[in-house]
Amino acid sequence: MVHSVELLFDAGTEAAVREMWEELSQAGIRSMAGHRSPTNRPHVTLTVAEDMDGAVDRALADVLARLPLHGVLGAPMLFGAGRAVTLVRLLVPSVELLSLQADVYRTCLPHMPKGALPHADPGRWTPHVTLARRVPVDQLPAVFALRPLTRDIPVAAVGLRHWDGDERVEHAITRAG
C-alpha cells in the first residue's frame, strides 16, 4: 500500500464535493459516494510514498500555520486511458498551493525511505479531488452532462492528515504544543 499526506477541506467544501459524488451516483456512475469507509472524505493528496515513518506527523505541524488556504475547484479532468478512467476536479493551482505542496514534499522526504512517488514531485504534481474511479468511457457523456461538474466551486483547505494505507488509518496533523 501507500502513505500520503492530504489536504482536507472545511465543512462547506466537503459538502459540495460529496454532493458531486452523490449526483454521479444517482446518474448511475460509480463514484466515491459508494466508498463507505469512515475515513473516505474529499481531499487533495500533496505527496505520496510507499512508506512514511510516524515522525512525519510532528514534522508537518508547522505547515498548519499556512492554513486556511482558499482556492477554486475548477475543470473536470480525466486520468488514465483505455476503457475506464478516473474522474477528478482540478484544484486550480495558485502560488500559495504550489508552495505549500513543495514544502510538504520537502518536509516529508526524510521520512520516506524510498522517496516520494514521481507524480508527487513538485513540478509534476496535479492538484485534484477524485470524484470517481474506473469510469467506463461510454459513461463520459452522462458525466459531463451533469451541471455541478462543470461549475467552479470556491474551496477552503483547513487541515492535513497522514493516511497510512498499510494499516488503513488516518493520522490528523495537529499543531505542536
Tab-separated table of C-alpha atoms in Angstrom:
chain	number	residue	atom	x	y	z
A	1	MET	CA	0.000	0.000	0.000
A	2	VAL	CA	0.984	3.648	0.156
A	3	HIS	CA	1.193	6.510	2.591
A	4	SER	CA	0.079	10.001	1.713
A	5	VAL	CA	-0.198	13.463	3.172
A	6	GLU	CA	-3.515	15.038	2.285
A	7	LEU	CA	-5.046	18.484	2.379
A	8	LEU	CA	-8.501	18.476	3.994
A	9	PHE	CA	-11.398	20.872	3.437
A	10	ASP	CA	-13.824	22.829	5.573
A	11	ALA	CA	-17.371	21.522	6.033
A	12	GLY	CA	-18.822	23.592	3.184
A	13	THR	CA	-16.269	22.410	0.660
A	14	GLU	CA	-16.585	18.828	1.827
A	15	ALA	CA	-20.378	19.014	1.427
A	16	ALA	CA	-20.045	20.419	-2.118
A	17	VAL	CA	-17.740	17.562	-3.149
A	18	ARG	CA	-19.948	14.944	-1.513
A	19	GLU	CA	-22.880	16.449	-3.439
A	20	MET	CA	-20.978	15.836	-6.695
A	21	TRP	CA	-20.239	12.264	-5.587
A	22	GLU	CA	-23.946	11.733	-4.906
A	23	GLU	CA	-25.061	13.317	-8.187
A	24	LEU	CA	-22.733	10.984	-10.089
A	25	SER	CA	-24.054	8.013	-8.137
A	26	GLN	CA	-27.676	8.965	-8.870
A	27	ALA	CA	-26.773	9.152	-12.568
A	28	GLY	CA	-25.597	5.530	-12.408
A	29	ILE	CA	-21.878	6.332	-12.281
A	30	ARG	CA	-19.914	4.551	-9.570
A	31	SER	CA	-18.462	7.476	-7.617
A	32	MET	CA	-16.569	7.927	-4.381
A	33	ALA	CA	-20.006	8.081	-2.682
A	34	GLY	CA	-20.018	4.278	-2.815
A	35	HIS	CA	-16.824	4.010	-0.762
A	36	ARG	CA	-18.259	3.540	2.722
A	37	SER	CA	-15.073	3.678	4.822
A	38	PRO	CA	-15.340	6.187	7.687
A	39	THR	CA	-12.026	7.688	6.507
A	40	ASN	CA	-13.310	8.325	2.968
A	41	ARG	CA	-13.523	12.076	2.607
A	42	PRO	CA	-12.766	14.678	-0.038
A	43	HIS	CA	-9.091	15.624	-0.059
A	44	VAL	CA	-6.133	16.633	-2.191
A	45	THR	CA	-3.080	14.385	-1.963
A	46	LEU	CA	0.010	16.564	-1.508
A	47	THR	CA	2.608	13.801	-1.535
A	48	VAL	CA	2.617	10.017	-1.616
A	49	ALA	CA	5.188	7.277	-0.986
A	50	GLU	CA	5.414	3.546	-0.439
A	51	ASP	CA	6.208	4.213	3.213
A	52	MET	CA	6.420	7.122	5.668
A	53	ASP	CA	7.535	6.902	9.254
A	54	GLY	CA	5.279	8.212	12.012
A	55	ALA	CA	7.581	11.117	12.832
A	56	VAL	CA	6.304	12.829	9.697
A	57	ASP	CA	3.168	13.847	11.606
A	58	ARG	CA	5.120	16.010	14.044
A	59	ALA	CA	7.398	17.341	11.291
A	60	LEU	CA	4.365	18.674	9.409
A	61	ALA	CA	2.834	20.549	12.367
A	62	ASP	CA	4.381	23.885	11.359
A	63	VAL	CA	2.773	23.690	7.904
A	64	LEU	CA	-0.627	24.169	9.535
A	65	ALA	CA	0.198	27.851	10.112
A	66	ARG	CA	-0.278	28.320	6.336
A	67	LEU	CA	-3.913	27.255	6.510
A	68	PRO	CA	-6.632	28.057	5.706
A	69	LEU	CA	-5.843	28.116	2.024
A	70	HIS	CA	-8.574	29.355	-0.291
A	71	GLY	CA	-8.940	28.257	-3.886
A	72	VAL	CA	-11.229	27.039	-6.621
A	73	LEU	CA	-12.238	23.584	-7.772
A	74	GLY	CA	-12.186	24.105	-11.495
A	75	ALA	CA	-12.354	21.947	-14.568
A	76	PRO	CA	-13.215	18.262	-14.512
A	77	MET	CA	-10.315	16.139	-15.775
A	78	LEU	CA	-9.650	12.520	-16.643
A	79	PHE	CA	-6.653	10.429	-15.599
A	80	GLY	CA	-5.805	7.208	-17.358
A	81	ALA	CA	-6.557	5.695	-20.709
A	82	GLY	CA	-8.359	2.705	-22.071
A	83	ARG	CA	-11.888	1.561	-21.362
A	84	ALA	CA	-12.098	3.137	-17.876
A	85	VAL	CA	-10.707	6.375	-16.439
A	86	THR	CA	-10.530	8.280	-13.171
A	87	LEU	CA	-12.692	11.406	-12.978
A	88	VAL	CA	-11.312	14.304	-10.923
A	89	ARG	CA	-11.788	18.033	-10.440
A	90	LEU	CA	-8.732	20.264	-10.708
A	91	LEU	CA	-7.859	22.334	-7.660
A	92	VAL	CA	-6.721	25.394	-9.592
A	93	PRO	CA	-3.005	25.782	-8.808
A	94	SER	CA	-2.171	29.057	-7.078
A	95	VAL	CA	1.262	30.240	-5.995
A	96	GLU	CA	0.251	29.516	-2.383
A	97	LEU	CA	-0.948	25.993	-3.173
A	98	LEU	CA	2.142	25.089	-5.196
A	99	SER	CA	4.401	26.485	-2.470
A	100	LEU	CA	2.536	24.537	0.228
A	101	GLN	CA	2.826	21.306	-1.770
A	102	ALA	CA	6.559	21.815	-2.320
A	103	ASP	CA	7.093	22.467	1.403
A	104	VAL	CA	5.095	19.386	2.405
A	105	TYR	CA	7.081	17.318	-0.103
A	106	ARG	CA	10.446	18.571	1.259
A	107	THR	CA	9.339	18.091	4.871
A	108	CYS	CA	8.256	14.509	4.173
A	109	LEU	CA	11.323	13.395	2.188
A	110	PRO	CA	13.448	12.475	5.249
A	111	HIS	CA	10.533	10.319	6.441
A	112	MET	CA	10.110	8.406	3.160
A	113	PRO	CA	12.772	5.663	2.974
A	114	LYS	CA	12.246	5.085	-0.769
A	115	GLY	CA	11.354	8.681	-1.612
A	116	ALA	CA	8.107	10.008	-2.997
A	117	LEU	CA	6.312	8.517	-5.961
A	118	PRO	CA	7.281	10.529	-9.070
A	119	HIS	CA	3.856	12.060	-9.743
A	120	ALA	CA	4.121	13.855	-6.369
A	121	ASP	CA	7.345	15.677	-7.271
A	122	PRO	CA	6.923	19.467	-7.302
A	123	GLY	CA	6.505	20.492	-10.926
A	124	ARG	CA	4.916	17.124	-11.819
A	125	TRP	CA	2.089	17.162	-9.269
A	126	THR	CA	-1.501	17.803	-10.385
A	127	PRO	CA	-3.734	19.109	-7.567
A	128	HIS	CA	-7.113	17.402	-7.773
A	129	VAL	CA	-10.050	15.919	-5.904
A	130	THR	CA	-11.126	12.449	-7.026
A	131	LEU	CA	-14.805	12.058	-7.896
A	132	ALA	CA	-14.922	8.549	-9.392
A	133	ARG	CA	-12.552	5.725	-10.294
A	134	ARG	CA	-12.867	3.170	-13.103
A	135	VAL	CA	-15.478	5.151	-15.015
A	136	PRO	CA	-16.259	3.361	-18.294
A	137	VAL	CA	-15.562	5.752	-21.166
A	138	ASP	CA	-19.030	5.122	-22.598
A	139	GLN	CA	-20.444	6.844	-19.457
A	140	LEU	CA	-18.476	10.059	-20.032
A	141	PRO	CA	-21.259	11.845	-21.981
A	142	ALA	CA	-23.552	11.325	-18.957
A	143	VAL	CA	-20.814	12.558	-16.613
A	144	PHE	CA	-20.238	15.798	-18.484
A	145	ALA	CA	-23.968	16.462	-18.792
A	146	LEU	CA	-24.152	16.916	-15.008
A	147	ARG	CA	-24.116	20.664	-14.297
A	148	PRO	CA	-22.417	20.529	-10.859
A	149	LEU	CA	-19.349	19.016	-12.505
A	150	THR	CA	-18.826	21.980	-14.786
A	151	ARG	CA	-19.254	24.931	-12.421
A	152	ASP	CA	-16.348	26.385	-10.415
A	153	ILE	CA	-16.598	25.861	-6.660
A	154	PRO	CA	-14.811	28.074	-4.111
A	155	VAL	CA	-12.988	25.935	-1.538
A	156	ALA	CA	-11.170	26.321	1.755
A	157	ALA	CA	-8.479	23.856	2.806
A	158	VAL	CA	-8.201	23.813	6.586
A	159	GLY	CA	-6.267	20.712	7.674
A	160	LEU	CA	-3.795	17.948	6.930
A	161	ARG	CA	-3.770	14.230	7.529
A	162	HIS	CA	-1.275	11.418	7.053
A	163	TRP	CA	-3.006	8.398	5.511
A	164	ASP	CA	-1.325	5.099	6.380
A	165	GLY	CA	-2.514	2.756	3.644
A	166	ASP	CA	-0.804	-0.247	5.217
A	167	GLU	CA	-2.837	-0.001	8.416
A	168	ARG	CA	-5.760	1.830	6.758
A	169	VAL	CA	-5.575	4.522	9.426
A	170	GLU	CA	-5.616	8.294	9.216
A	171	HIS	CA	-3.466	10.453	11.484
A	172	ALA	CA	-4.622	14.050	11.906
A	173	ILE	CA	-1.744	16.512	11.728
A	174	THR	CA	-2.086	18.882	14.672
A	175	ARG	CA	-0.211	21.932	15.847
A	176	ALA	CA	2.777	21.249	18.090
A	177	GLY	CA	2.452	22.314	21.652
